[in-house]
mmCIF file of C-alpha atoms in Angstrom:
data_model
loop_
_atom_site.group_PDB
_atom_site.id
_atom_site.type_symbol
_atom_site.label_atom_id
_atom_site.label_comp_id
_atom_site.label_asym_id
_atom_site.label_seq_id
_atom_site.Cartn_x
_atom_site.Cartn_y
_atom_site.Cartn_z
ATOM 1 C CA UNK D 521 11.986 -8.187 18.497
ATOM 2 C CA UNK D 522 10.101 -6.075 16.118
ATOM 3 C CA UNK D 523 10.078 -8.031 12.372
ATOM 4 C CA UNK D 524 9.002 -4.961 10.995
ATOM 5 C CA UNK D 525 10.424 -0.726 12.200
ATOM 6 C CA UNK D 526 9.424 1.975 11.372
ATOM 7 C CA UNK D 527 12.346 4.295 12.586
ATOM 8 C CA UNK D 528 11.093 7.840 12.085
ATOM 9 C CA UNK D 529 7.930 8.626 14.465
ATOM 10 C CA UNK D 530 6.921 11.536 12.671
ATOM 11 C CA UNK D 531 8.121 13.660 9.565
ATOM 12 C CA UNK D 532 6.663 17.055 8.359
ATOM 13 C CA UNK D 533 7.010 18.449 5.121
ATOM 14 C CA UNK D 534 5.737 21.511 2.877
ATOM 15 C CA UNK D 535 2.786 20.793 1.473
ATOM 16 C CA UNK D 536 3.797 20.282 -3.106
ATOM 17 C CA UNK D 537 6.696 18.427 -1.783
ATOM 18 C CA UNK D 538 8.125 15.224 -1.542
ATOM 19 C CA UNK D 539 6.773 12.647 1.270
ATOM 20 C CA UNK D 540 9.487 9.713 1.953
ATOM 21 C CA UNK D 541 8.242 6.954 4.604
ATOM 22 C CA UNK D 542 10.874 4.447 5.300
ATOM 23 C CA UNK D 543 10.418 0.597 6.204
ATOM 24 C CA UNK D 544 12.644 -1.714 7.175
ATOM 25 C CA UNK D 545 12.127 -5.635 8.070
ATOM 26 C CA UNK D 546 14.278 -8.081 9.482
ATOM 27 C CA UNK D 547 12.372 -11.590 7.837
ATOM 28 C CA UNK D 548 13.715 -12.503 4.709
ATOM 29 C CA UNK D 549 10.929 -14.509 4.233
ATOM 30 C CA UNK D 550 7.867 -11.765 4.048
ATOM 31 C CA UNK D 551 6.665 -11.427 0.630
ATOM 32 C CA UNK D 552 3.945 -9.412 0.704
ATOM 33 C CA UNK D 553 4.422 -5.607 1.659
ATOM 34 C CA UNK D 554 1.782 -2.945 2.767
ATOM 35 C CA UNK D 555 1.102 0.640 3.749
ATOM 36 C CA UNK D 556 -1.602 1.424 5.717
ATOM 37 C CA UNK D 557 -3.168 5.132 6.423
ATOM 38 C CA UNK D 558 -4.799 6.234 9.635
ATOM 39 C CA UNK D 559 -6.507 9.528 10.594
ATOM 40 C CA UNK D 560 -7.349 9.828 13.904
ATOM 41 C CA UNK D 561 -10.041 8.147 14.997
ATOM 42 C CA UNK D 562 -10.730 6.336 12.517
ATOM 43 C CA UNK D 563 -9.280 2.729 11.538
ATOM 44 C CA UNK D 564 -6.622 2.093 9.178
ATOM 45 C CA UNK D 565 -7.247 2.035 5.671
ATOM 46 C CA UNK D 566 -5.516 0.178 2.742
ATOM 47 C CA UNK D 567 -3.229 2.640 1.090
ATOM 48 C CA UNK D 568 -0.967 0.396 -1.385
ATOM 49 C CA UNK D 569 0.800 -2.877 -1.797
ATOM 50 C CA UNK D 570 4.231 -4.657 -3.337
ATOM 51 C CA UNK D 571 4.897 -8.082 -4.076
ATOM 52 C CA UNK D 572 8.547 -9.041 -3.542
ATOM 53 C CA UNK D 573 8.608 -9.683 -7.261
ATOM 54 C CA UNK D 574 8.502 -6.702 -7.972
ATOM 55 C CA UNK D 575 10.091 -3.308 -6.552
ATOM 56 C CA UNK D 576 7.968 -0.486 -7.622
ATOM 57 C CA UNK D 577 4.332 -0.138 -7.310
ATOM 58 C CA UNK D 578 2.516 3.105 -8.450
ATOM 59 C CA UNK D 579 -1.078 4.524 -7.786
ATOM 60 C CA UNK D 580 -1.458 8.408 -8.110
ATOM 61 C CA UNK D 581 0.658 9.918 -5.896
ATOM 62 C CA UNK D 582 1.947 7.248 -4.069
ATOM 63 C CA UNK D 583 4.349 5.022 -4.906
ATOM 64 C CA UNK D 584 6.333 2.120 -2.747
ATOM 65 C CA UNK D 585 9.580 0.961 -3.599
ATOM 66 C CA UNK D 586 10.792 -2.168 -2.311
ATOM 67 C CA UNK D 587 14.494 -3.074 -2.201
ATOM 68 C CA UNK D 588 14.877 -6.755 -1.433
ATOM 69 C CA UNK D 589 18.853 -7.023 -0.392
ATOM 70 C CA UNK D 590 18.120 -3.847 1.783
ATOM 71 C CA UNK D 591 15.219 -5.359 3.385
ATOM 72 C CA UNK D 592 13.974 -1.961 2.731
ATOM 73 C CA UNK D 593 10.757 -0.199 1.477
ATOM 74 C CA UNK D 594 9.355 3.580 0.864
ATOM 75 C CA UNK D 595 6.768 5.024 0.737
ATOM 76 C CA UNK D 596 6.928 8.290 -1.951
ATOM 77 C CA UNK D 597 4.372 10.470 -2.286
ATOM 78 C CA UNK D 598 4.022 13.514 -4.222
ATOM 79 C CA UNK D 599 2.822 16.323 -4.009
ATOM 80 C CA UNK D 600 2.049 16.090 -0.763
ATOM 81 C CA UNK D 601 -1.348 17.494 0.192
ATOM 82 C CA UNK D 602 -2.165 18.674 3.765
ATOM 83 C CA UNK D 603 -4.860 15.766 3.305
ATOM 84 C CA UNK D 604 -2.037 13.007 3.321
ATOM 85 C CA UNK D 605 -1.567 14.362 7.368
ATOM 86 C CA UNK D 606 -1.581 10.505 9.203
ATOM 87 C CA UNK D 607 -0.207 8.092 10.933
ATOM 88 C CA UNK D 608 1.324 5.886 8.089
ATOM 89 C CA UNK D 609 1.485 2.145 9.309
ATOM 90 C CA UNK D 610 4.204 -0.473 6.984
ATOM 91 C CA UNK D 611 3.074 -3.933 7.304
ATOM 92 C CA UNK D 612 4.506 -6.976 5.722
ATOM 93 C CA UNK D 613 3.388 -10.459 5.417
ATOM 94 C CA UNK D 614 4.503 -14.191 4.333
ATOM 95 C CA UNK D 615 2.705 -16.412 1.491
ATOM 96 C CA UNK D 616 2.845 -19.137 3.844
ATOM 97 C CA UNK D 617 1.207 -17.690 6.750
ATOM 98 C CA UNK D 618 -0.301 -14.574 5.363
ATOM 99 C CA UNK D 619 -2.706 -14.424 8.274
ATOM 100 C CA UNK D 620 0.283 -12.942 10.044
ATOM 101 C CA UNK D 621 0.237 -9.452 8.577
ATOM 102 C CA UNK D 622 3.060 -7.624 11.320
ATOM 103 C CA UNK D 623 2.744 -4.185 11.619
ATOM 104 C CA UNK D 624 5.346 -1.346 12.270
ATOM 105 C CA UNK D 625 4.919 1.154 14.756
ATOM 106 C CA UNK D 626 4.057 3.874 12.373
ATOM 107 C CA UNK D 627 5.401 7.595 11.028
ATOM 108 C CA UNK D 628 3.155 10.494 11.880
ATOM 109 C CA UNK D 629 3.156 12.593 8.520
ATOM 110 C CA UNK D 630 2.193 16.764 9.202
ATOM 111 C CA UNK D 631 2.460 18.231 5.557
ATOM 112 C CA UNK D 632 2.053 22.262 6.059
ATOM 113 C CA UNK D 633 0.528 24.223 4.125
ATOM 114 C CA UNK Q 630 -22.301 0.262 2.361
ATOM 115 C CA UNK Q 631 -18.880 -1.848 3.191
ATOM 116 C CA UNK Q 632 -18.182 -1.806 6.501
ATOM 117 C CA UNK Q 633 -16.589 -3.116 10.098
ATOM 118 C CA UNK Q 634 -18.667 -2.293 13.487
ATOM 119 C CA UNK Q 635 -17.438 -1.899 16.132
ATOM 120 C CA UNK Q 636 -19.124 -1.649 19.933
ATOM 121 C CA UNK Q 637 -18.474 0.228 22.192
ATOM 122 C CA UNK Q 638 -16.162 2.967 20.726
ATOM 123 C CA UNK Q 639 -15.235 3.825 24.279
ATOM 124 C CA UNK Q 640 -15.229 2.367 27.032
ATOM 125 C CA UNK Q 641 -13.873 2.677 30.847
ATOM 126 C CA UNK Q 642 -14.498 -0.196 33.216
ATOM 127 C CA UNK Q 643 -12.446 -1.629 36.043
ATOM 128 C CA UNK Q 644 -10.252 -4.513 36.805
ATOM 129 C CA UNK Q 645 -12.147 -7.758 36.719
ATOM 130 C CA UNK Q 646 -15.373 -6.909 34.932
ATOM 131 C CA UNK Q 647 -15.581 -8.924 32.288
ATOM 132 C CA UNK Q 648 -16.419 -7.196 28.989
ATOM 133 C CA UNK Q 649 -17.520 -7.743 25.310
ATOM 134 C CA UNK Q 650 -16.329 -5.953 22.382
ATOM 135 C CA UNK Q 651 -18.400 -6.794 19.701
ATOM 136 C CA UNK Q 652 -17.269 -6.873 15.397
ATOM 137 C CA UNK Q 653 -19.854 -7.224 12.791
ATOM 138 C CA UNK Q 654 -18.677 -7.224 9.028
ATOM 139 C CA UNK Q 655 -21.328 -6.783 6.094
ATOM 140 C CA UNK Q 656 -18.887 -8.472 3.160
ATOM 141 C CA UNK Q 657 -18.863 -11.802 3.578
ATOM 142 C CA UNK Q 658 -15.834 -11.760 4.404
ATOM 143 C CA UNK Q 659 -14.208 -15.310 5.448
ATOM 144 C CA UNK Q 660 -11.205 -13.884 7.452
ATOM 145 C CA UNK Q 661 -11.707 -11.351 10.742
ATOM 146 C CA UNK Q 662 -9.210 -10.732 12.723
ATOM 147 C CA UNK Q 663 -8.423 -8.183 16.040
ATOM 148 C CA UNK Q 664 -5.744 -6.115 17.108
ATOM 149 C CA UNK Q 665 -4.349 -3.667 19.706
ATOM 150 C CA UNK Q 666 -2.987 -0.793 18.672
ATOM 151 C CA UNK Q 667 -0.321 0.652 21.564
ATOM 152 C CA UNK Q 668 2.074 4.179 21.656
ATOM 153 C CA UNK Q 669 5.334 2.659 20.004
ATOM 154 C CA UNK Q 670 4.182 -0.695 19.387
ATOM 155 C CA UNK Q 671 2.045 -0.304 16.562
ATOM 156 C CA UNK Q 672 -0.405 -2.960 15.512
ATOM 157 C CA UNK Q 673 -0.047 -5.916 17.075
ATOM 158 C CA UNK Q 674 -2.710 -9.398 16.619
ATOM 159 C CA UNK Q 675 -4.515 -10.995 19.111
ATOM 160 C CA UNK Q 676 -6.410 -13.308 17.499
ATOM 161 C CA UNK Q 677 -7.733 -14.127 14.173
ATOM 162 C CA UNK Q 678 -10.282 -16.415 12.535
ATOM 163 C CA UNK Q 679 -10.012 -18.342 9.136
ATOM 164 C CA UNK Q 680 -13.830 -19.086 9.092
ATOM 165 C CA UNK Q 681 -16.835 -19.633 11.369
ATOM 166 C CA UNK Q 682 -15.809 -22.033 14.490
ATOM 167 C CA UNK Q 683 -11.999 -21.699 13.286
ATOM 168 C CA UNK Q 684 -10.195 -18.858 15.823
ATOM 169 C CA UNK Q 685 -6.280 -19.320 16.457
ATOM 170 C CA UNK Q 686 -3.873 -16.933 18.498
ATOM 171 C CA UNK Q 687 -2.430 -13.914 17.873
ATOM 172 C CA UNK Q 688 0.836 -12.470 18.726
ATOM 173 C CA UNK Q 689 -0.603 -10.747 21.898
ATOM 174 C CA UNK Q 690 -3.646 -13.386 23.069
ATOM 175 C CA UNK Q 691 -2.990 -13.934 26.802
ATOM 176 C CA UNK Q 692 -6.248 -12.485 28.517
ATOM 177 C CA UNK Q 693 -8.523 -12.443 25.575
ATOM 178 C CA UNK Q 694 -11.126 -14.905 24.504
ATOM 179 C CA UNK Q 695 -12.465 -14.890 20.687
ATOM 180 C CA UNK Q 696 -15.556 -17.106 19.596
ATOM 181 C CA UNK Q 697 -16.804 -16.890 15.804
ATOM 182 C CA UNK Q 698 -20.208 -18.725 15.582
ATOM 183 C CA UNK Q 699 -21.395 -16.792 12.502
ATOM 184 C CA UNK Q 700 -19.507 -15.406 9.618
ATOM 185 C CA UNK Q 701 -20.271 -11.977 10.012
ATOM 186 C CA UNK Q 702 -19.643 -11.553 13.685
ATOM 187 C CA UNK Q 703 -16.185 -12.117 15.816
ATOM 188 C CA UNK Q 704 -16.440 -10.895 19.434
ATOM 189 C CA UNK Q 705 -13.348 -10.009 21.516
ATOM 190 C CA UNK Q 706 -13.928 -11.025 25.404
ATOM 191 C CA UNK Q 707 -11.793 -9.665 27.475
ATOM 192 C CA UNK Q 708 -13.169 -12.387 30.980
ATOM 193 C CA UNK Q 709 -10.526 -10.561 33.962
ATOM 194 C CA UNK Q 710 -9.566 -6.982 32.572
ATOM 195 C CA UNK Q 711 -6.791 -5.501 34.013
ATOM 196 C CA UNK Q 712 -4.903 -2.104 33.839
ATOM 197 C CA UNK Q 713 -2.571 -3.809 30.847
ATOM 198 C CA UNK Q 714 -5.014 -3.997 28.297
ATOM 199 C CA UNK Q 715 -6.197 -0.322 28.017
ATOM 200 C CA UNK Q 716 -5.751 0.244 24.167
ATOM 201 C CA UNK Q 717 -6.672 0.988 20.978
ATOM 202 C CA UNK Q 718 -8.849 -2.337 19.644
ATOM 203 C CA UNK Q 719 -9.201 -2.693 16.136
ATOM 204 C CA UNK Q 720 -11.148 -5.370 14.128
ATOM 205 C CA UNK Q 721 -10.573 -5.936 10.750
ATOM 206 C CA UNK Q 722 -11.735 -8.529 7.849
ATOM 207 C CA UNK Q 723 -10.869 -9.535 4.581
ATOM 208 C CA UNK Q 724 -11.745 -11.983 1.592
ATOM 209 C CA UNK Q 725 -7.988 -11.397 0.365
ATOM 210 C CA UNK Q 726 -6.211 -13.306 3.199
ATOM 211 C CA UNK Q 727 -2.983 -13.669 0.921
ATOM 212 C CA UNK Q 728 -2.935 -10.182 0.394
ATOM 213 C CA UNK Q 729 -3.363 -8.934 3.842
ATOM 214 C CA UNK Q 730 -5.279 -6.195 2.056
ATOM 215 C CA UNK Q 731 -7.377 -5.255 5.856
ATOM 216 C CA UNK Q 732 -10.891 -2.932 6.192
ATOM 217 C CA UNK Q 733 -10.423 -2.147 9.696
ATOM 218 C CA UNK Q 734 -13.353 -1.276 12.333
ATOM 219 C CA UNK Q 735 -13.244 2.531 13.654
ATOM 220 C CA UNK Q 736 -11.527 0.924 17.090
ATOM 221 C CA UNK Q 737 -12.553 0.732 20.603
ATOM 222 C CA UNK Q 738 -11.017 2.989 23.063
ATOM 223 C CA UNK Q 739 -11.373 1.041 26.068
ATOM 224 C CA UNK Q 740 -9.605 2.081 29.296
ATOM 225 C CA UNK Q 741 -9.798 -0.297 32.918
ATOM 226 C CA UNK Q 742 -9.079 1.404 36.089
#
């Protein structure tokens, strides 16, 4: 049973738009939420992070919104840039354990030019 | 410059030859960990290690082997390949265990026939 899905294997959007990657987890007790970025062959790199305390975290373009009762987070980003085009991963993790990072199965972004 | 090594990047063998991949970090990094990285599946652990001579399993460990003898190496034996384990391997560290905040290796394509 997959803790954490990603339900939407790939999305494509115009590239100025809006990006929205959607997460949702079934643990109640993960409190510690990530998105990773991938290009092809190459390994995942650290994109941003939310701690359940809070439920919005900015950087740039990218923002992650985290709603607790949902067990539901996003990924926004905008504009998008044909540079964002990846493999988006959503991981989450527990306090107690937080060797156990559990990864989704990750949303292919294409933005077009 | 900051950085997980991987070897080999590819790699096709067949069933029963027992194989190596190495992981070398350069940060001092305390926690290493591996993972497989499957269509649909996304990221999923196979071992991990909390500090030199301290390994534990994974979600996915059944026909792997890990050994961490110095900090800056963690080696992924794989003793009996079989068809089941062609994947994606990653490697990854980090200082920031609580975080999950991973660098990841470039990944090892290895395929057995």
């Amino acid at each position: 049973d997959q803790q954490v899905k990603q339900n939407s294997p790939s999305l494509s959007v115009q590239e100025g738009r809006i990006s929205i990657l959607n997460c949702d987890y079934t643990n109640s007790m993960f409190d510690y939420f990530l998105w990773y970025k991938k290009y092809p062959a190459e390994g995942p790199t650290f994109l941003i992070s939310i701690s359940s305390i809070k439920d919005k975290n900015e950087d740039g373009r990218f923002t992650v919104f985290l709603n607790k009762s949902a067990k539901h987070l996003s990924l926004h980003i905008v504009p998008s840039q044909p540079g964002d085009s990846a493999v988006y991963f959503c991981a989450a993790n527990r306090a107690d354990s937080s060797y156990k990072l559990i990864f989704g199965s990750g949303t292919r972004l294409l933005v077009r030019p | 410059e900051a950085q997980v090594t991987q070897n080999p990047r590819y790699l096709i063998t067949v069933t029963g030859k027992k194989l190596t991949v190495t992981c070398s970090q350069n940060m001092n990094h305390e926690y290493m960990s591996w993972y497989r990285q499957d269509p649909g599946l996304g990221l999923r652990q196979i071992y991990y290690s909390m500090n030199v001579e301290v390994t534990d399993k994974g979600d996915v460990p059944e026909g792997y082997k890990v050994s961490r003898k110095e900090k800056r190496n963690f080696p992924l034996i794989l003793e009996s390949p079989s068809p089941n384990q062609t994947s994606l391997y990653f490697c990854a560290s980090t200082t920031g265990v609580n975080t999950g905040e991973l660098f990841f290796g470039e990944g090892s394509r290895l395929t057995v026939l």
